[in-house]
């Protein structure tokens, strides 16, 4: 119980820092809106014939894409704390060893939830109307956050291994761009070359995007959702232990 309380306290500490640096939320607020508006109005007519039709397709995709991208800031924030010696000070406190890392991840999960809600609101203002019941929205948000948590472990490892925050962004975005763009986020799979039609449906980003579309606009949900959750489980099982090991090793060497 003490460890959980300490985790919430440290997560609140991270969120309170936004008062002194509100521009930190720009990547969680301005960036997703720009992605949605630019892709919608630049590609909507060419891909779907109209922006109204493309909005129904692209909104779930942009939510997933942005959710994946902003996990980079988990690693960025962790690396910043490590390079500034914040974790060294935490080690001198009578708190659970895992609570600083858990607090960082929890705070970023709150920011990611804000991104999801923000994009849904902007989508509604642009004319998006879900054809499915709104009772599925909590399921959608939960599914997205479970996958975001798994991807956060990847970025935790990057954050621990990188020598400074700038390299976290460089390595993180370089790794995420192929996974995100070689997916069904922007265009239907059936419009792609034959080889990609085989590869893209196996991409966890595609599975999550398809499940999100199903929960918002109708279509298959169970199969892509289970596929995305299976990927989330595998990613967590591989990267969570590696991340904790790398973090403990770095702290032991400091």
C-alpha atoms as a PDB file:
ATOM      1  CA  UNK A   1       0.000   0.000   0.000  1.00  0.00           C
ATOM      2  CA  UNK A   2       2.850   2.387   0.816  1.00  0.00           C
ATOM      3  CA  UNK A   3       4.420   1.739  -2.589  1.00  0.00           C
ATOM      4  CA  UNK A   4       1.136   2.496  -4.358  1.00  0.00           C
ATOM      5  CA  UNK A   5       0.674   5.699  -2.366  1.00  0.00           C
ATOM      6  CA  UNK A   6       4.228   6.756  -3.161  1.00  0.00           C
ATOM      7  CA  UNK A   7       3.628   6.037  -6.851  1.00  0.00           C
ATOM      8  CA  UNK A   8       0.563   8.272  -6.917  1.00  0.00           C
ATOM      9  CA  UNK A   9       2.466  10.984  -5.055  1.00  0.00           C
ATOM     10  CA  UNK A  10       5.340  10.921  -7.547  1.00  0.00           C
ATOM     11  CA  UNK A  11       2.917  10.852 -10.477  1.00  0.00           C
ATOM     12  CA  UNK A  12       1.205  13.927  -9.035  1.00  0.00           C
ATOM     13  CA  UNK A  13       4.631  15.568  -8.686  1.00  0.00           C
ATOM     14  CA  UNK A  14       5.235  15.033 -12.399  1.00  0.00           C
ATOM     15  CA  UNK A  15       1.844  16.458 -13.334  1.00  0.00           C
ATOM     16  CA  UNK A  16       2.313  19.488 -11.078  1.00  0.00           C
ATOM     17  CA  UNK A  17       5.425  20.388 -13.059  1.00  0.00           C
ATOM     18  CA  UNK A  18       3.105  21.321 -15.925  1.00  0.00           C
ATOM     19  CA  UNK A  19       2.155  24.471 -14.023  1.00  0.00           C
ATOM     20  CA  UNK A  20       5.718  25.747 -14.365  1.00  0.00           C
ATOM     21  CA  UNK A  21       6.136  24.460 -17.899  1.00  0.00           C
ATOM     22  CA  UNK A  22       2.712  24.394 -19.593  1.00  0.00           C
ATOM     23  CA  UNK A  23       4.337  24.179 -23.025  1.00  0.00           C
ATOM     24  CA  UNK A  24       5.243  20.600 -22.165  1.00  0.00           C
ATOM     25  CA  UNK A  25       1.608  19.770 -22.948  1.00  0.00           C
ATOM     26  CA  UNK A  26       1.944  21.171 -26.474  1.00  0.00           C
ATOM     27  CA  UNK A  27       3.034  17.773 -27.769  1.00  0.00           C
ATOM     28  CA  UNK A  28      -0.017  16.258 -26.086  1.00  0.00           C
ATOM     29  CA  UNK A  29      -2.437  18.952 -27.318  1.00  0.00           C
ATOM     30  CA  UNK A  30      -1.306  20.945 -30.351  1.00  0.00           C
ATOM     31  CA  UNK A  31       0.516  18.121 -32.137  1.00  0.00           C
ATOM     32  CA  UNK A  32      -2.434  15.671 -32.256  1.00  0.00           C
ATOM     33  CA  UNK A  33      -4.791  18.402 -33.503  1.00  0.00           C
ATOM     34  CA  UNK A  34      -2.324  19.354 -36.249  1.00  0.00           C
ATOM     35  CA  UNK A  35      -1.956  15.718 -37.292  1.00  0.00           C
ATOM     36  CA  UNK A  36      -5.708  15.275 -37.549  1.00  0.00           C
ATOM     37  CA  UNK A  37      -6.438  18.526 -39.398  1.00  0.00           C
ATOM     38  CA  UNK A  38      -3.525  18.215 -41.832  1.00  0.00           C
ATOM     39  CA  UNK A  39      -4.148  14.593 -42.781  1.00  0.00           C
ATOM     40  CA  UNK A  40      -7.896  15.171 -43.014  1.00  0.00           C
ATOM     41  CA  UNK A  41      -7.880  18.216 -45.267  1.00  0.00           C
ATOM     42  CA  UNK A  42      -4.773  17.373 -47.323  1.00  0.00           C
ATOM     43  CA  UNK A  43      -5.519  13.702 -48.052  1.00  0.00           C
ATOM     44  CA  UNK A  44      -9.256  13.405 -47.399  1.00  0.00           C
ATOM     45  CA  UNK A  45     -10.468  14.303 -50.876  1.00  0.00           C
ATOM     46  CA  UNK A  46      -7.853  12.176 -52.661  1.00  0.00           C
ATOM     47  CA  UNK A  47      -8.282   9.060 -50.524  1.00  0.00           C
ATOM     48  CA  UNK A  48     -11.974   9.000 -49.626  1.00  0.00           C
ATOM     49  CA  UNK A  49     -13.532  11.493 -52.028  1.00  0.00           C
ATOM     50  CA  UNK A  50     -14.506  13.896 -49.248  1.00  0.00           C
ATOM     51  CA  UNK A  51     -13.223  15.031 -45.899  1.00  0.00           C
ATOM     52  CA  UNK A  52     -16.458  13.919 -44.240  1.00  0.00           C
ATOM     53  CA  UNK A  53     -15.981  10.316 -45.360  1.00  0.00           C
ATOM     54  CA  UNK A  54     -12.272  10.348 -44.563  1.00  0.00           C
ATOM     55  CA  UNK A  55     -12.870  11.722 -41.071  1.00  0.00           C
ATOM     56  CA  UNK A  56     -14.695   8.532 -40.105  1.00  0.00           C
ATOM     57  CA  UNK A  57     -11.670   6.517 -41.216  1.00  0.00           C
ATOM     58  CA  UNK A  58      -8.787   8.729 -40.130  1.00  0.00           C
ATOM     59  CA  UNK A  59      -9.907   9.819 -36.650  1.00  0.00           C
ATOM     60  CA  UNK A  60      -9.383   6.399 -34.985  1.00  0.00           C
ATOM     61  CA  UNK A  61      -6.132   6.044 -36.922  1.00  0.00           C
ATOM     62  CA  UNK A  62      -4.772   9.404 -35.795  1.00  0.00           C
ATOM     63  CA  UNK A  63      -5.724   8.627 -32.189  1.00  0.00           C
ATOM     64  CA  UNK A  64      -3.678   5.417 -32.383  1.00  0.00           C
ATOM     65  CA  UNK A  65      -0.775   7.062 -34.228  1.00  0.00           C
ATOM     66  CA  UNK A  66      -0.553   9.908 -31.755  1.00  0.00           C
ATOM     67  CA  UNK A  67      -0.842   7.531 -28.804  1.00  0.00           C
ATOM     68  CA  UNK A  68       2.163   5.587 -30.090  1.00  0.00           C
ATOM     69  CA  UNK A  69       4.193   8.721 -30.782  1.00  0.00           C
ATOM     70  CA  UNK A  70       3.661  10.350 -27.392  1.00  0.00           C
ATOM     71  CA  UNK A  71       5.045   7.287 -25.604  1.00  0.00           C
ATOM     72  CA  UNK A  72       8.430   8.724 -26.619  1.00  0.00           C
ATOM     73  CA  UNK A  73       7.935  11.338 -23.908  1.00  0.00           C
ATOM     74  CA  UNK A  74       7.876   8.631 -21.251  1.00  0.00           C
ATOM     75  CA  UNK A  75      11.474   7.849 -22.155  1.00  0.00           C
ATOM     76  CA  UNK A  76      12.288  11.528 -22.608  1.00  0.00           C
ATOM     77  CA  UNK A  77      11.018  12.442 -19.136  1.00  0.00           C
ATOM     78  CA  UNK A  78      12.729   9.449 -17.538  1.00  0.00           C
ATOM     79  CA  UNK A  79      16.038  10.284 -19.201  1.00  0.00           C
ATOM     80  CA  UNK A  80      15.725  13.894 -18.045  1.00  0.00           C
ATOM     81  CA  UNK A  81      15.239  12.747 -14.453  1.00  0.00           C
ATOM     82  CA  UNK A  82      18.209  10.388 -14.747  1.00  0.00           C
ATOM     83  CA  UNK A  83      20.603  12.914 -16.269  1.00  0.00           C
ATOM     84  CA  UNK A  84      19.641  15.560 -13.696  1.00  0.00           C
ATOM     85  CA  UNK A  85      20.191  13.185 -10.788  1.00  0.00           C
ATOM     86  CA  UNK A  86      16.550  13.113  -9.692  1.00  0.00           C
ATOM     87  CA  UNK A  87      16.557   9.323  -9.386  1.00  0.00           C
ATOM     88  CA  UNK A  88      19.697   9.467  -7.263  1.00  0.00           C
ATOM     89  CA  UNK A  89      17.845  11.697  -4.803  1.00  0.00           C
ATOM     90  CA  UNK A  90      14.861   9.332  -4.837  1.00  0.00           C
ATOM     91  CA  UNK A  91      17.172   6.454  -3.848  1.00  0.00           C
ATOM     92  CA  UNK A  92      18.048   8.328  -0.663  1.00  0.00           C
ATOM     93  CA  UNK A  93      14.377   8.497   0.354  1.00  0.00           C
ATOM     94  CA  UNK A  94      12.532   5.761   2.283  1.00  0.00           C
ATOM     95  CA  UNK A  95      10.298   4.844  -0.655  1.00  0.00           C
ATOM     96  CA  UNK A  96       9.750   1.736  -2.764  1.00  0.00           C
ATOM     97  CA  UNK A  97      12.507   1.323  -5.352  1.00  0.00           C
ATOM     98  CA  UNK A  98       9.982   0.902  -8.147  1.00  0.00           C
ATOM     99  CA  UNK A  99       7.734   3.848  -7.271  1.00  0.00           C
ATOM    100  CA  UNK A 100       9.688   6.598  -9.149  1.00  0.00           C
ATOM    101  CA  UNK A 101       9.501   4.656 -12.415  1.00  0.00           C
ATOM    102  CA  UNK A 102       5.868   3.688 -11.825  1.00  0.00           C
ATOM    103  CA  UNK A 103       5.019   7.300 -10.982  1.00  0.00           C
ATOM    104  CA  UNK A 104       6.603   8.534 -14.218  1.00  0.00           C
ATOM    105  CA  UNK A 105       4.675   5.998 -16.299  1.00  0.00           C
ATOM    106  CA  UNK A 106       1.386   6.717 -14.478  1.00  0.00           C
ATOM    107  CA  UNK A 107       1.730  10.474 -15.050  1.00  0.00           C
ATOM    108  CA  UNK A 108       2.318   9.933 -18.746  1.00  0.00           C
ATOM    109  CA  UNK A 109      -0.702   7.631 -18.931  1.00  0.00           C
ATOM    110  CA  UNK A 110      -2.809  10.560 -17.675  1.00  0.00           C
ATOM    111  CA  UNK A 111      -1.370  12.742 -20.439  1.00  0.00           C
ATOM    112  CA  UNK A 112      -2.110  10.039 -23.016  1.00  0.00           C
ATOM    113  CA  UNK A 113      -5.715   9.796 -21.801  1.00  0.00           C
ATOM    114  CA  UNK A 114      -5.952  13.560 -22.288  1.00  0.00           C
ATOM    115  CA  UNK A 115      -4.787  13.117 -25.918  1.00  0.00           C
ATOM    116  CA  UNK A 116      -7.474  10.540 -26.610  1.00  0.00           C
ATOM    117  CA  UNK A 117     -10.293  12.645 -25.161  1.00  0.00           C
ATOM    118  CA  UNK A 118      -9.000  15.775 -26.893  1.00  0.00           C
ATOM    119  CA  UNK A 119      -8.968  14.129 -30.320  1.00  0.00           C
ATOM    120  CA  UNK A 120     -12.454  12.709 -29.813  1.00  0.00           C
ATOM    121  CA  UNK A 121     -13.722  16.196 -28.953  1.00  0.00           C
ATOM    122  CA  UNK A 122     -11.966  17.803 -31.946  1.00  0.00           C
ATOM    123  CA  UNK A 123     -13.301  15.031 -34.177  1.00  0.00           C
ATOM    124  CA  UNK A 124     -16.823  15.741 -32.954  1.00  0.00           C
ATOM    125  CA  UNK A 125     -16.344  19.458 -33.696  1.00  0.00           C
ATOM    126  CA  UNK A 126     -15.213  18.564 -37.220  1.00  0.00           C
ATOM    127  CA  UNK A 127     -18.348  16.497 -37.747  1.00  0.00           C
ATOM    128  CA  UNK A 128     -17.465  12.989 -36.579  1.00  0.00           C
ATOM    129  CA  UNK A 129     -20.439  11.094 -35.170  1.00  0.00           C
ATOM    130  CA  UNK A 130     -19.852   7.558 -33.836  1.00  0.00           C
ATOM    131  CA  UNK A 131     -22.325   5.041 -35.171  1.00  0.00           C
ATOM    132  CA  UNK A 132     -21.788   2.777 -32.174  1.00  0.00           C
ATOM    133  CA  UNK A 133     -23.141   3.413 -28.685  1.00  0.00           C
ATOM    134  CA  UNK A 134     -21.169   5.805 -26.488  1.00  0.00           C
ATOM    135  CA  UNK A 135     -21.027   3.086 -23.824  1.00  0.00           C
ATOM    136  CA  UNK A 136     -18.116   1.645 -25.826  1.00  0.00           C
ATOM    137  CA  UNK A 137     -15.996   4.767 -25.330  1.00  0.00           C
ATOM    138  CA  UNK A 138     -14.595   3.623 -21.947  1.00  0.00           C
ATOM    139  CA  UNK A 139     -13.723   0.280 -23.561  1.00  0.00           C
ATOM    140  CA  UNK A 140     -11.941   2.104 -26.376  1.00  0.00           C
ATOM    141  CA  UNK A 141      -9.975   4.309 -23.981  1.00  0.00           C
ATOM    142  CA  UNK A 142      -9.033   1.320 -21.810  1.00  0.00           C
ATOM    143  CA  UNK A 143      -7.846  -0.659 -24.856  1.00  0.00           C
ATOM    144  CA  UNK A 144      -5.761   2.258 -26.081  1.00  0.00           C
ATOM    145  CA  UNK A 145      -4.183   2.864 -22.679  1.00  0.00           C
ATOM    146  CA  UNK A 146      -3.283  -0.818 -22.219  1.00  0.00           C
ATOM    147  CA  UNK A 147      -1.419  -0.729 -25.517  1.00  0.00           C
ATOM    148  CA  UNK A 148       0.156   2.625 -24.639  1.00  0.00           C
ATOM    149  CA  UNK A 149       1.411   1.139 -21.367  1.00  0.00           C
ATOM    150  CA  UNK A 150       3.084  -1.691 -23.286  1.00  0.00           C
ATOM    151  CA  UNK A 151       4.739   0.728 -25.718  1.00  0.00           C
ATOM    152  CA  UNK A 152       5.843   2.866 -22.784  1.00  0.00           C
ATOM    153  CA  UNK A 153       8.112   0.032 -21.651  1.00  0.00           C
ATOM    154  CA  UNK A 154       9.904   0.194 -24.990  1.00  0.00           C
ATOM    155  CA  UNK A 155      10.483   3.906 -24.498  1.00  0.00           C
ATOM    156  CA  UNK A 156      11.571   3.370 -20.882  1.00  0.00           C
ATOM    157  CA  UNK A 157      14.364   1.156 -22.199  1.00  0.00           C
ATOM    158  CA  UNK A 158      15.293   3.783 -24.786  1.00  0.00           C
ATOM    159  CA  UNK A 159      15.223   6.448 -22.075  1.00  0.00           C
ATOM    160  CA  UNK A 160      17.563   4.460 -19.855  1.00  0.00           C
ATOM    161  CA  UNK A 161      20.033   3.587 -22.626  1.00  0.00           C
ATOM    162  CA  UNK A 162      20.160   6.987 -24.356  1.00  0.00           C
ATOM    163  CA  UNK A 163      22.809   9.412 -23.149  1.00  0.00           C
ATOM    164  CA  UNK A 164      20.564  12.487 -23.235  1.00  0.00           C
ATOM    165  CA  UNK A 165      16.891  13.452 -23.905  1.00  0.00           C
ATOM    166  CA  UNK A 166      17.629  14.515 -27.492  1.00  0.00           C
ATOM    167  CA  UNK A 167      18.819  11.010 -28.344  1.00  0.00           C
ATOM    168  CA  UNK A 168      15.660   9.558 -26.809  1.00  0.00           C
ATOM    169  CA  UNK A 169      13.567  11.496 -29.328  1.00  0.00           C
ATOM    170  CA  UNK A 170      15.923  10.621 -32.190  1.00  0.00           C
ATOM    171  CA  UNK A 171      15.939   6.884 -31.508  1.00  0.00           C
ATOM    172  CA  UNK A 172      12.305   6.751 -30.419  1.00  0.00           C
ATOM    173  CA  UNK A 173      10.767   8.465 -33.422  1.00  0.00           C
ATOM    174  CA  UNK A 174      13.113   6.638 -35.814  1.00  0.00           C
ATOM    175  CA  UNK A 175      11.850   3.320 -34.478  1.00  0.00           C
ATOM    176  CA  UNK A 176       8.176   4.324 -34.387  1.00  0.00           C
ATOM    177  CA  UNK A 177       7.811   5.915 -37.810  1.00  0.00           C
ATOM    178  CA  UNK A 178       8.023   2.648 -39.839  1.00  0.00           C
ATOM    179  CA  UNK A 179       5.714   0.803 -37.439  1.00  0.00           C
ATOM    180  CA  UNK A 180       3.154   3.612 -37.586  1.00  0.00           C
ATOM    181  CA  UNK A 181       3.204   4.456 -41.273  1.00  0.00           C
ATOM    182  CA  UNK A 182       3.347   0.861 -42.557  1.00  0.00           C
ATOM    183  CA  UNK A 183      -0.104   0.276 -41.121  1.00  0.00           C
ATOM    184  CA  UNK A 184      -3.786   0.849 -41.810  1.00  0.00           C
ATOM    185  CA  UNK A 185      -3.778   4.159 -39.939  1.00  0.00           C
ATOM    186  CA  UNK A 186      -4.094   6.298 -43.080  1.00  0.00           C
ATOM    187  CA  UNK A 187      -5.424   4.060 -45.859  1.00  0.00           C
ATOM    188  CA  UNK A 188      -7.327   0.756 -46.112  1.00  0.00           C
ATOM    189  CA  UNK A 189      -5.168  -2.356 -46.374  1.00  0.00           C
ATOM    190  CA  UNK A 190      -6.824  -3.441 -49.632  1.00  0.00           C
ATOM    191  CA  UNK A 191      -5.419  -0.392 -51.449  1.00  0.00           C
ATOM    192  CA  UNK A 192      -1.812  -1.459 -50.723  1.00  0.00           C
ATOM    193  CA  UNK A 193       0.559  -3.641 -52.788  1.00  0.00           C
ATOM    194  CA  UNK A 194       0.168  -7.416 -52.299  1.00  0.00           C
ATOM    195  CA  UNK A 195       3.198  -7.795 -50.021  1.00  0.00           C
ATOM    196  CA  UNK A 196       1.985  -5.052 -47.692  1.00  0.00           C
ATOM    197  CA  UNK A 197      -1.496  -6.586 -47.635  1.00  0.00           C
ATOM    198  CA  UNK A 198       0.136  -9.584 -45.969  1.00  0.00           C
ATOM    199  CA  UNK A 199       2.379  -7.662 -43.568  1.00  0.00           C
ATOM    200  CA  UNK A 200       0.211  -4.700 -42.533  1.00  0.00           C
ATOM    201  CA  UNK A 201      -2.672  -6.659 -40.913  1.00  0.00           C
ATOM    202  CA  UNK A 202      -0.120  -8.248 -38.562  1.00  0.00           C
ATOM    203  CA  UNK A 203       1.150  -4.860 -37.406  1.00  0.00           C
ATOM    204  CA  UNK A 204      -0.071  -4.141 -33.838  1.00  0.00           C
ATOM    205  CA  UNK A 205      -0.744  -0.523 -34.816  1.00  0.00           C
ATOM    206  CA  UNK A 206      -3.054  -1.749 -37.605  1.00  0.00           C
ATOM    207  CA  UNK A 207      -4.836  -4.110 -35.230  1.00  0.00           C
ATOM    208  CA  UNK A 208      -5.370  -1.335 -32.704  1.00  0.00           C
ATOM    209  CA  UNK A 209      -6.587   1.067 -35.402  1.00  0.00           C
ATOM    210  CA  UNK A 210      -9.072  -1.493 -36.753  1.00  0.00           C
ATOM    211  CA  UNK A 211     -10.382  -2.279 -33.269  1.00  0.00           C
ATOM    212  CA  UNK A 212     -10.783   1.451 -32.591  1.00  0.00           C
ATOM    213  CA  UNK A 213     -12.726   1.926 -35.834  1.00  0.00           C
ATOM    214  CA  UNK A 214     -14.967  -0.976 -34.895  1.00  0.00           C
ATOM    215  CA  UNK A 215     -15.726   0.493 -31.471  1.00  0.00           C
ATOM    216  CA  UNK A 216     -16.482   3.932 -32.934  1.00  0.00           C
ATOM    217  CA  UNK A 217     -17.979   3.296 -36.361  1.00  0.00           C
ATOM    218  CA  UNK A 218     -18.850  -0.368 -36.497  1.00  0.00           C
ATOM    219  CA  UNK A 219     -16.961  -3.316 -37.915  1.00  0.00           C
ATOM    220  CA  UNK A 220     -14.796  -6.110 -36.518  1.00  0.00           C
ATOM    221  CA  UNK A 221     -13.724  -5.503 -32.945  1.00  0.00           C
ATOM    222  CA  UNK A 222     -13.004  -8.732 -31.084  1.00  0.00           C
ATOM    223  CA  UNK A 223     -10.358 -10.217 -33.382  1.00  0.00           C
ATOM    224  CA  UNK A 224      -8.256  -7.047 -33.867  1.00  0.00           C
ATOM    225  CA  UNK A 225      -8.671  -6.090 -30.195  1.00  0.00           C
ATOM    226  CA  UNK A 226      -7.435  -9.500 -29.045  1.00  0.00           C
ATOM    227  CA  UNK A 227      -4.558  -9.261 -31.513  1.00  0.00           C
ATOM    228  CA  UNK A 228      -3.582  -5.831 -30.185  1.00  0.00           C
ATOM    229  CA  UNK A 229      -3.794  -7.070 -26.586  1.00  0.00           C
ATOM    230  CA  UNK A 230      -1.678 -10.106 -27.455  1.00  0.00           C
ATOM    231  CA  UNK A 231       0.969  -7.800 -28.929  1.00  0.00           C
ATOM    232  CA  UNK A 232       0.757  -5.605 -25.824  1.00  0.00           C
ATOM    233  CA  UNK A 233       1.351  -8.648 -23.631  1.00  0.00           C
ATOM    234  CA  UNK A 234       4.364  -9.798 -25.645  1.00  0.00           C
ATOM    235  CA  UNK A 235       5.886  -6.297 -25.716  1.00  0.00           C
ATOM    236  CA  UNK A 236       5.426  -5.953 -21.947  1.00  0.00           C
ATOM    237  CA  UNK A 237       6.890  -9.383 -21.195  1.00  0.00           C
ATOM    238  CA  UNK A 238       9.974  -8.600 -23.288  1.00  0.00           C
ATOM    239  CA  UNK A 239      10.636  -4.935 -22.527  1.00  0.00           C
ATOM    240  CA  UNK A 240       9.469  -4.502 -18.916  1.00  0.00           C
ATOM    241  CA  UNK A 241      12.123  -6.823 -17.431  1.00  0.00           C
ATOM    242  CA  UNK A 242      14.778  -5.413 -19.772  1.00  0.00           C
ATOM    243  CA  UNK A 243      13.852  -1.856 -18.811  1.00  0.00           C
ATOM    244  CA  UNK A 244      13.946  -2.544 -15.060  1.00  0.00           C
ATOM    245  CA  UNK A 245      17.277  -4.370 -15.404  1.00  0.00           C
ATOM    246  CA  UNK A 246      18.794  -1.552 -17.473  1.00  0.00           C
ATOM    247  CA  UNK A 247      17.515   1.081 -15.018  1.00  0.00           C
ATOM    248  CA  UNK A 248      18.923  -0.736 -11.983  1.00  0.00           C
ATOM    249  CA  UNK A 249      22.235  -1.186 -13.784  1.00  0.00           C
ATOM    250  CA  UNK A 250      22.457   2.490 -14.690  1.00  0.00           C
ATOM    251  CA  UNK A 251      21.591   3.571 -11.146  1.00  0.00           C
ATOM    252  CA  UNK A 252      24.161   1.173  -9.705  1.00  0.00           C
ATOM    253  CA  UNK A 253      26.845   2.726 -11.931  1.00  0.00           C
ATOM    254  CA  UNK A 254      25.947   6.299 -11.018  1.00  0.00           C
END
